[in-house]
mmCIF file of C-alpha atoms in Angstrom:
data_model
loop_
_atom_site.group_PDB
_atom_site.id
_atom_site.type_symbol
_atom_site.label_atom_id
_atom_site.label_comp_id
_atom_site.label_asym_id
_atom_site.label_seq_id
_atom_site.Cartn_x
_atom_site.Cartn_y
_atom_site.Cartn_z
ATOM 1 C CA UNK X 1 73.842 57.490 120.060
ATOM 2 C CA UNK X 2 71.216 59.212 118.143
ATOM 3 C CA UNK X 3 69.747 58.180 114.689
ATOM 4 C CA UNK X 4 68.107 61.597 113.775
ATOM 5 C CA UNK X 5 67.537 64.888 115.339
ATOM 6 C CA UNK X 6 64.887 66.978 114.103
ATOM 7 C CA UNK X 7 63.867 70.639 114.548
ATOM 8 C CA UNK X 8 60.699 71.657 116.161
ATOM 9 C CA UNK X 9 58.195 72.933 113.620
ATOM 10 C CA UNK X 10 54.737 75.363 114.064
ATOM 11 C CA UNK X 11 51.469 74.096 113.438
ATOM 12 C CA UNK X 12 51.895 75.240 109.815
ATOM 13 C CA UNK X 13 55.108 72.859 109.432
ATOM 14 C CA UNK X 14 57.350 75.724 109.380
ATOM 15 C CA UNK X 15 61.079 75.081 111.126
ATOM 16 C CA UNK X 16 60.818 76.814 114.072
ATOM 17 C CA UNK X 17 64.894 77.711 114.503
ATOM 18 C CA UNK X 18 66.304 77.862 117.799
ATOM 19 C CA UNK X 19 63.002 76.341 119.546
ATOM 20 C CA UNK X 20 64.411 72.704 120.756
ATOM 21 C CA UNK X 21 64.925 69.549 119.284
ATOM 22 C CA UNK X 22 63.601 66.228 119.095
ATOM 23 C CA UNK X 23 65.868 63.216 118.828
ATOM 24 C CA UNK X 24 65.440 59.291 118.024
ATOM 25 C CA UNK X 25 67.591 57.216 119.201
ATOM 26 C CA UNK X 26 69.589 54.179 117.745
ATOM 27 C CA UNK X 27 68.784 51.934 120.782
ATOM 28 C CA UNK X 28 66.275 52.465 123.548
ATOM 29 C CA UNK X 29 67.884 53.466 126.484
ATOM 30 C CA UNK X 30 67.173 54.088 130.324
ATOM 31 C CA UNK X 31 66.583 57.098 132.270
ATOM 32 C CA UNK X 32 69.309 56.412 134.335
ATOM 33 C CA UNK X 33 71.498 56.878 131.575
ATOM 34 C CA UNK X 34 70.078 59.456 129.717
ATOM 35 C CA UNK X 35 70.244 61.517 133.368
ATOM 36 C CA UNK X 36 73.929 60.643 133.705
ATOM 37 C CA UNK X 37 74.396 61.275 129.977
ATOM 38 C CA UNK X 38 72.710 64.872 130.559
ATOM 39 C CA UNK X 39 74.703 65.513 133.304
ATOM 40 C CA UNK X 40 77.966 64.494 131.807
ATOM 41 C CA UNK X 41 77.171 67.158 128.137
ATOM 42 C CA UNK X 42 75.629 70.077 130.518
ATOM 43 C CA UNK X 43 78.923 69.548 133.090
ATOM 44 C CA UNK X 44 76.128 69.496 136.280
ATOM 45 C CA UNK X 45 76.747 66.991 139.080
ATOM 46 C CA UNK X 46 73.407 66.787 139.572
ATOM 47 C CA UNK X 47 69.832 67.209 137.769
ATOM 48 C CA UNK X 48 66.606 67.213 139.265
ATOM 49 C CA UNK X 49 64.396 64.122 137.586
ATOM 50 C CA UNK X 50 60.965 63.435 137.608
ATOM 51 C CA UNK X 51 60.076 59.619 136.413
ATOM 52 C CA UNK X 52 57.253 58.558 134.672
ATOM 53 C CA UNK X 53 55.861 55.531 135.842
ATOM 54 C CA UNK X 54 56.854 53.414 132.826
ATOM 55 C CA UNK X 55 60.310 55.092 133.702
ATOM 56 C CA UNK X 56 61.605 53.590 136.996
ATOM 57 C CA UNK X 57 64.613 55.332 138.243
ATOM 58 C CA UNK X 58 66.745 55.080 140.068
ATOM 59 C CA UNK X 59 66.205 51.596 138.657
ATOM 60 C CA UNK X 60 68.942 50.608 136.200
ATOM 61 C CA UNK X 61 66.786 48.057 134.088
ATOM 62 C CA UNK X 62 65.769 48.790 130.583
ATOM 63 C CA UNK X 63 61.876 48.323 131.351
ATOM 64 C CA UNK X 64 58.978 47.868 129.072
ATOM 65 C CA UNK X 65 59.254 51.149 128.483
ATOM 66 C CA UNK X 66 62.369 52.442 127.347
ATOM 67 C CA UNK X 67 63.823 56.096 126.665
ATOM 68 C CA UNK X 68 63.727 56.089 122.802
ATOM 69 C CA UNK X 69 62.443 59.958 122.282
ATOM 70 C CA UNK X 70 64.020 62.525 123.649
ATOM 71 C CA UNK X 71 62.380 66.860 123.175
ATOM 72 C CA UNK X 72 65.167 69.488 124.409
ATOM 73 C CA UNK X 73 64.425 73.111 124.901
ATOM 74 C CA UNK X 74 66.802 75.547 126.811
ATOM 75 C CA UNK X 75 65.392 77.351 129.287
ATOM 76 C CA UNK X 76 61.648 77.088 130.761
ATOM 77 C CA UNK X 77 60.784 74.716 127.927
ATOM 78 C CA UNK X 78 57.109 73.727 129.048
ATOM 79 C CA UNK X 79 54.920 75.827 126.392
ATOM 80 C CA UNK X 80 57.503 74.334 123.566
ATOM 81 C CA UNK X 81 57.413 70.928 124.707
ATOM 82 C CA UNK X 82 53.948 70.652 125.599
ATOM 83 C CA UNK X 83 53.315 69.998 122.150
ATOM 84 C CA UNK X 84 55.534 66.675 121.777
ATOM 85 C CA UNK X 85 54.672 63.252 123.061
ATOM 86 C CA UNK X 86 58.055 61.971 123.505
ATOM 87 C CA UNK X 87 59.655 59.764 126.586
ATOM 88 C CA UNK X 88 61.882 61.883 127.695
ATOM 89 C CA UNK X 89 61.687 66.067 128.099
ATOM 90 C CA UNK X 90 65.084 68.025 128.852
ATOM 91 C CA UNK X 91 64.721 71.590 129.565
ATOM 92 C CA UNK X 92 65.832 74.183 132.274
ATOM 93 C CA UNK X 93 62.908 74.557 134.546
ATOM 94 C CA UNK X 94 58.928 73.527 134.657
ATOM 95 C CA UNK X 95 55.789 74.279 137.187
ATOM 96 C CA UNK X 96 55.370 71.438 139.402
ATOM 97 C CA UNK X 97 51.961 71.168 137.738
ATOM 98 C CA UNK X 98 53.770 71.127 134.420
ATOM 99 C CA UNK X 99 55.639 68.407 135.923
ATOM 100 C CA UNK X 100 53.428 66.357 136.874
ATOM 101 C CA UNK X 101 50.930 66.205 134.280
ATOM 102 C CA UNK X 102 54.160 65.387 131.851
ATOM 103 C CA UNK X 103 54.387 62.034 133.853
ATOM 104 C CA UNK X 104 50.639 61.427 134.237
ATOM 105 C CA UNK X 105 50.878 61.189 130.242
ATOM 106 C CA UNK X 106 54.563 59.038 130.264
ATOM 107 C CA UNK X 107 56.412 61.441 129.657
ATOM 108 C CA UNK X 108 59.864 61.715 132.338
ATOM 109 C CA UNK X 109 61.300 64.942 132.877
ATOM 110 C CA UNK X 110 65.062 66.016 133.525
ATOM 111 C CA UNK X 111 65.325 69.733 134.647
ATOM 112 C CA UNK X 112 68.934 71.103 134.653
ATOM 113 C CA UNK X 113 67.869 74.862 136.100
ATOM 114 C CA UNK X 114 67.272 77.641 133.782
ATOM 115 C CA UNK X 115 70.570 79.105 132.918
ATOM 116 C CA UNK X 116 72.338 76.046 132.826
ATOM 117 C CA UNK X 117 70.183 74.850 130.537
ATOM 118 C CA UNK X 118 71.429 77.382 128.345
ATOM 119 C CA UNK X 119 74.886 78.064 129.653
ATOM 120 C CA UNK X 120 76.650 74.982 128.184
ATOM 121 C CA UNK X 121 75.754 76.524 124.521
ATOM 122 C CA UNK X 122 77.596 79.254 125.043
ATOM 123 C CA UNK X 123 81.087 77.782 123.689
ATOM 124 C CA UNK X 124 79.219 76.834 120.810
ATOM 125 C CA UNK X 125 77.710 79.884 120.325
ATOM 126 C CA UNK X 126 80.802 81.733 120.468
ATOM 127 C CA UNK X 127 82.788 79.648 117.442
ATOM 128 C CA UNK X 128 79.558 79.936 115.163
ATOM 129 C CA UNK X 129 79.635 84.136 115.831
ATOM 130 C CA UNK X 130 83.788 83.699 115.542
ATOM 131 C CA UNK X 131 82.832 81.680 111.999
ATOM 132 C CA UNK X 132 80.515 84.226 110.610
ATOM 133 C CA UNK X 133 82.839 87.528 111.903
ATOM 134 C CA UNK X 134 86.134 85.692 109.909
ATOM 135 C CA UNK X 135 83.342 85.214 106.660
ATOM 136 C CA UNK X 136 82.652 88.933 106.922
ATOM 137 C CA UNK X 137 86.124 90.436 106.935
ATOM 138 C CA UNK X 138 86.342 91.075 110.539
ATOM 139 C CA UNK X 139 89.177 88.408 111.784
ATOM 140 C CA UNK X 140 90.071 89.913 114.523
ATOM 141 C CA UNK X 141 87.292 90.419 117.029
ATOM 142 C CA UNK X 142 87.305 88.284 119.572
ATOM 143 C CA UNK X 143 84.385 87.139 121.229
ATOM 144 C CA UNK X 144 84.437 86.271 124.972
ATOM 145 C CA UNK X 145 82.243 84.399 127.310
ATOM 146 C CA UNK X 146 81.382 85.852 130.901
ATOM 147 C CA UNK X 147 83.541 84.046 133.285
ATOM 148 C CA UNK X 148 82.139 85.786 136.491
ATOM 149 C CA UNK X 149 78.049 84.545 135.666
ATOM 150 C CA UNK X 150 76.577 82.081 136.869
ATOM 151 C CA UNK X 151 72.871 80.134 138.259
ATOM 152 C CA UNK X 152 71.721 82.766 140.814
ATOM 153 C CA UNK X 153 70.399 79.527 142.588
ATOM 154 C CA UNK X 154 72.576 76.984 144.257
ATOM 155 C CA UNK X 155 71.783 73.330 145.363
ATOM 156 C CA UNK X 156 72.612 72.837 149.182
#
């Protein structure tokens, strides 16, 4: 479970809205679950992971170095989480380079494609805009979500 979550802020300590989130966690954790938990909220059957060292996987032991910080940003997420030394970045997609110099500084990586990363929002999206339209007078519009799109790239 997760003790806090906080928003990602600027340099000048502004909130920076829908830019990620980093979260602490109750009790340390390993990247085997954390990929099986990401899997499970994001409805994939499969991620792509890149371990840290400190991170063994597919290893099931919680190491010397357990997941206890976690940065999440939808989409290509690379020039948001650059900027946070956590364990654990969860994002859409990354350069290999990106990748790789993430776990040359500890820091694992779970990549769930671009528009997945970002699909499984959707539903939420769609009762906060339902919320707001029935606070504005305007009950019934109803607010769909695509049904026909989907990740233009496929795992084979």
């Amino acid at each position: 479970s997760i003790d806090y979550i906080t928003r990602f802020e600027n340099e000048d300590n502004e909130d920076c809205g829908g830019r990620g989130r980093r979260f602490e966690l109750e009790q340390p954790t390993t990247l085997h679950d954390m990929v099986n938990q990401v899997k499970r909220l994001v409805g994939l059957e499969k991620v792509r992971v890149a371990a840290a060292e400190c991170h063994p996987f597919p290893e099931y032991l919680l190491d010397e170095c357990p997941i206890r910080t976690v940065a999440v940003q939808a989409g290509s997420g690379h020039s948001v989480l650059q900027h946070h030394k956590v364990d654990l970045w969860v994002t859409g997609e990354m350069s290999h380079h990106d990748v790789l110099a993430a776990n040359a500084n500890g820091i694992s990586v779970i990549l769930t494609e671009h528009s997945n990363s970002e699909r499984f929002f959707l539903p939420i999206m769609r009762d906060q805009i339902c919320d707001q339209l029935k606070t504005r007078n305007a009950p019934n519009v109803t607010v769909f979500i695509a049904t026909k799109d989907s990740d233009p790239l496929i795992v084979v």
